[in-house]
Amino acid sequence: MRHILITVLVLSALASCRPARKITEVFARKDSQIAMLEPQMLMAMHRASLMELVCEAAGGELAGLAEEAFLAGTVSLLDVVLLKSPAEIVAMSSAGEATRDCVVREAGPLARALALARAIEESRFEAAGEIAVALGLSPAALLGCQLSAMRWLC
């Protein structure tokens, strides 16, 4: 059962952000089997939501990349779940150039949003603050993004 749910999520995420969001909203709920069985998926969903919110809040070069940021955040942790390289996962998808650059080469405009999410996950708050400032986010805006991403999972 677990692998079926993961496969559905992955295929939807790779095909389009909108179906992936609907599926992840269902699976992210507290009573969901996938939430209990796959902590990596919860982390991926939090990362995806945080990256999307950061893009929306930062604007600038990240304007218009919120959906790709959500997909990049999800795909950036699927290598752990699927035991495939990020390049293999992106090759199976219809991901845009910004997602490919971010996930495979850790380059492009979304790479800083991914670096920010990773810094927060790893409790490297000084680095997270520096990245946030470089993105044009105030500490309050970053905290708001983080809280909204956490609320989305609950």
mmCIF file of C-alpha atoms in Angstrom:
data_model
loop_
_atom_site.group_PDB
_atom_site.id
_atom_site.type_symbol
_atom_site.label_atom_id
_atom_site.label_comp_id
_atom_site.label_asym_id
_atom_site.label_seq_id
_atom_site.Cartn_x
_atom_site.Cartn_y
_atom_site.Cartn_z
ATOM 1 C CA MET A 1 0.000 0.000 0.000
ATOM 2 C CA ARG A 2 2.756 2.432 0.978
ATOM 3 C CA HIS A 3 4.528 2.154 -2.363
ATOM 4 C CA ILE A 4 1.265 2.642 -4.261
ATOM 5 C CA LEU A 5 0.620 5.906 -2.427
ATOM 6 C CA ILE A 6 4.179 7.085 -2.987
ATOM 7 C CA THR A 7 3.998 6.178 -6.671
ATOM 8 C CA VAL A 8 0.747 8.104 -7.121
ATOM 9 C CA LEU A 9 2.233 11.120 -5.386
ATOM 10 C CA VAL A 10 5.452 10.980 -7.373
ATOM 11 C CA LEU A 11 3.777 10.548 -10.745
ATOM 12 C CA SER A 12 1.403 13.403 -10.034
ATOM 13 C CA ALA A 13 4.225 15.620 -8.824
ATOM 14 C CA LEU A 14 6.235 14.878 -11.921
ATOM 15 C CA ALA A 15 3.322 15.504 -14.256
ATOM 16 C CA SER A 16 1.976 18.763 -12.853
ATOM 17 C CA CYS A 17 1.994 20.829 -9.679
ATOM 18 C CA ARG A 18 -1.774 21.211 -9.402
ATOM 19 C CA PRO A 19 -2.579 17.468 -9.094
ATOM 20 C CA ALA A 20 0.412 17.016 -6.791
ATOM 21 C CA ARG A 21 -0.893 19.700 -4.454
ATOM 22 C CA LYS A 22 -4.288 17.997 -4.221
ATOM 23 C CA ILE A 23 -2.720 14.613 -3.525
ATOM 24 C CA THR A 24 -0.214 15.930 -1.015
ATOM 25 C CA GLU A 25 -2.951 17.812 0.824
ATOM 26 C CA VAL A 26 -4.762 14.516 1.327
ATOM 27 C CA PHE A 27 -1.659 12.547 2.312
ATOM 28 C CA ALA A 28 -0.231 15.224 4.599
ATOM 29 C CA ARG A 29 -3.098 15.033 7.058
ATOM 30 C CA LYS A 30 -2.315 13.686 10.512
ATOM 31 C CA ASP A 31 -4.426 10.548 10.068
ATOM 32 C CA SER A 32 -2.898 9.621 6.729
ATOM 33 C CA GLN A 33 -1.010 6.348 6.400
ATOM 34 C CA ILE A 34 1.682 7.963 4.300
ATOM 35 C CA ALA A 35 2.258 10.614 6.966
ATOM 36 C CA MET A 36 2.908 7.883 9.504
ATOM 37 C CA LEU A 37 4.938 5.640 7.205
ATOM 38 C CA GLU A 38 7.044 8.139 5.322
ATOM 39 C CA PRO A 39 8.497 10.983 7.384
ATOM 40 C CA GLN A 40 10.574 11.902 4.333
ATOM 41 C CA MET A 41 7.376 12.654 2.440
ATOM 42 C CA LEU A 42 6.233 15.007 5.204
ATOM 43 C CA MET A 43 9.595 16.728 5.029
ATOM 44 C CA ALA A 44 9.318 16.970 1.239
ATOM 45 C CA MET A 45 5.831 18.447 1.489
ATOM 46 C CA HIS A 46 6.950 20.987 4.091
ATOM 47 C CA ARG A 47 9.954 21.899 1.945
ATOM 48 C CA ALA A 48 7.732 22.261 -1.123
ATOM 49 C CA SER A 49 5.248 24.486 0.664
ATOM 50 C CA LEU A 50 7.989 26.601 2.240
ATOM 51 C CA MET A 51 9.735 27.108 -1.095
ATOM 52 C CA GLU A 52 6.457 28.096 -2.743
ATOM 53 C CA LEU A 53 5.681 30.607 0.009
ATOM 54 C CA VAL A 54 9.210 32.024 -0.060
ATOM 55 C CA CYS A 55 8.905 32.637 -3.799
ATOM 56 C CA GLU A 56 5.582 34.389 -3.343
ATOM 57 C CA ALA A 57 6.932 36.543 -0.505
ATOM 58 C CA ALA A 58 10.288 37.355 -2.108
ATOM 59 C CA GLY A 59 9.010 38.395 -5.522
ATOM 60 C CA GLY A 60 11.813 39.704 -7.736
ATOM 61 C CA GLU A 61 13.496 36.976 -9.730
ATOM 62 C CA LEU A 62 11.325 34.392 -7.962
ATOM 63 C CA ALA A 63 8.082 36.009 -9.080
ATOM 64 C CA GLY A 64 6.053 33.579 -11.108
ATOM 65 C CA LEU A 65 8.065 30.530 -9.988
ATOM 66 C CA ALA A 66 5.935 29.542 -6.985
ATOM 67 C CA GLU A 67 4.460 26.427 -8.618
ATOM 68 C CA GLU A 68 7.862 25.317 -9.888
ATOM 69 C CA ALA A 69 9.247 25.954 -6.405
ATOM 70 C CA PHE A 70 6.615 23.617 -4.952
ATOM 71 C CA LEU A 71 7.568 20.925 -7.453
ATOM 72 C CA ALA A 72 11.308 21.481 -6.916
ATOM 73 C CA GLY A 73 10.859 21.170 -3.162
ATOM 74 C CA THR A 74 8.992 17.896 -3.557
ATOM 75 C CA VAL A 75 11.361 16.414 -6.116
ATOM 76 C CA SER A 76 14.447 17.501 -4.147
ATOM 77 C CA LEU A 77 13.707 14.856 -1.502
ATOM 78 C CA LEU A 78 12.267 12.125 -3.713
ATOM 79 C CA ASP A 79 15.729 10.708 -4.317
ATOM 80 C CA VAL A 80 15.693 9.570 -0.671
ATOM 81 C CA VAL A 81 12.252 7.983 -1.018
ATOM 82 C CA LEU A 82 12.673 6.447 -4.485
ATOM 83 C CA LEU A 83 16.383 5.637 -4.278
ATOM 84 C CA LYS A 84 17.008 7.342 -7.628
ATOM 85 C CA SER A 85 19.231 10.282 -8.429
ATOM 86 C CA PRO A 86 17.638 13.720 -8.787
ATOM 87 C CA ALA A 87 18.652 13.677 -12.454
ATOM 88 C CA GLU A 88 16.765 10.408 -13.017
ATOM 89 C CA ILE A 89 13.667 11.730 -11.284
ATOM 90 C CA VAL A 90 13.664 14.985 -13.235
ATOM 91 C CA ALA A 91 14.266 13.093 -16.500
ATOM 92 C CA MET A 92 10.985 11.222 -15.918
ATOM 93 C CA SER A 93 9.102 14.474 -15.488
ATOM 94 C CA SER A 94 7.740 17.426 -17.350
ATOM 95 C CA ALA A 95 9.508 19.738 -14.894
ATOM 96 C CA GLY A 96 10.397 23.192 -16.129
ATOM 97 C CA GLU A 97 13.907 24.508 -16.587
ATOM 98 C CA ALA A 98 13.947 26.276 -13.221
ATOM 99 C CA THR A 99 13.052 23.020 -11.430
ATOM 100 C CA ARG A 100 15.673 21.045 -13.365
ATOM 101 C CA ASP A 101 18.365 23.633 -12.656
ATOM 102 C CA CYS A 102 17.476 23.717 -8.972
ATOM 103 C CA VAL A 103 17.197 19.993 -8.323
ATOM 104 C CA VAL A 104 19.913 18.620 -10.591
ATOM 105 C CA ARG A 105 22.543 21.378 -10.663
ATOM 106 C CA GLU A 106 21.556 23.373 -7.563
ATOM 107 C CA ALA A 107 21.629 26.456 -9.772
ATOM 108 C CA GLY A 108 19.191 29.076 -10.983
ATOM 109 C CA PRO A 109 16.726 31.245 -9.108
ATOM 110 C CA LEU A 110 15.101 28.412 -7.158
ATOM 111 C CA ALA A 111 18.435 27.169 -5.806
ATOM 112 C CA ARG A 112 18.496 29.908 -3.175
ATOM 113 C CA ALA A 113 14.975 29.020 -2.026
ATOM 114 C CA LEU A 114 16.095 25.376 -1.757
ATOM 115 C CA ALA A 115 19.239 26.402 0.144
ATOM 116 C CA LEU A 116 17.048 28.402 2.524
ATOM 117 C CA ALA A 117 14.729 25.448 3.146
ATOM 118 C CA ARG A 118 17.701 23.137 3.764
ATOM 119 C CA ALA A 119 19.332 25.619 6.146
ATOM 120 C CA ILE A 120 16.124 25.772 8.189
ATOM 121 C CA GLU A 121 15.760 21.967 8.193
ATOM 122 C CA GLU A 122 19.354 21.618 9.393
ATOM 123 C CA SER A 123 18.911 24.316 12.103
ATOM 124 C CA ARG A 124 21.526 26.534 10.445
ATOM 125 C CA PHE A 125 19.604 29.665 11.329
ATOM 126 C CA GLU A 126 22.412 32.150 10.754
ATOM 127 C CA ALA A 127 22.843 30.847 7.214
ATOM 128 C CA ALA A 128 19.061 30.852 6.757
ATOM 129 C CA GLY A 129 18.944 34.482 7.835
ATOM 130 C CA GLU A 130 21.673 35.436 5.364
ATOM 131 C CA ILE A 131 19.911 33.648 2.502
ATOM 132 C CA ALA A 132 16.582 35.218 3.454
ATOM 133 C CA VAL A 133 18.137 38.707 3.416
ATOM 134 C CA ALA A 134 19.683 37.980 0.002
ATOM 135 C CA LEU A 135 16.212 37.010 -1.221
ATOM 136 C CA GLY A 136 14.774 40.228 0.185
ATOM 137 C CA LEU A 137 12.859 38.577 3.023
ATOM 138 C CA SER A 138 12.673 40.117 6.462
ATOM 139 C CA PRO A 139 12.907 37.814 9.479
ATOM 140 C CA ALA A 140 9.190 38.366 10.060
ATOM 141 C CA ALA A 141 8.351 37.434 6.471
ATOM 142 C CA LEU A 142 10.480 34.292 6.688
ATOM 143 C CA LEU A 143 8.837 33.288 9.951
ATOM 144 C CA GLY A 144 5.436 33.850 8.366
ATOM 145 C CA CYS A 145 6.371 31.572 5.450
ATOM 146 C CA GLN A 146 7.634 28.906 7.807
ATOM 147 C CA LEU A 147 4.523 29.002 9.999
ATOM 148 C CA SER A 148 2.214 28.905 6.970
ATOM 149 C CA ALA A 149 4.078 25.879 5.591
ATOM 150 C CA MET A 150 3.728 24.104 8.938
ATOM 151 C CA ARG A 151 0.023 24.970 9.177
ATOM 152 C CA TRP A 152 -0.537 23.603 5.683
ATOM 153 C CA LEU A 153 0.669 20.194 6.875
ATOM 154 C CA CYS A 154 -1.624 20.113 9.921
#
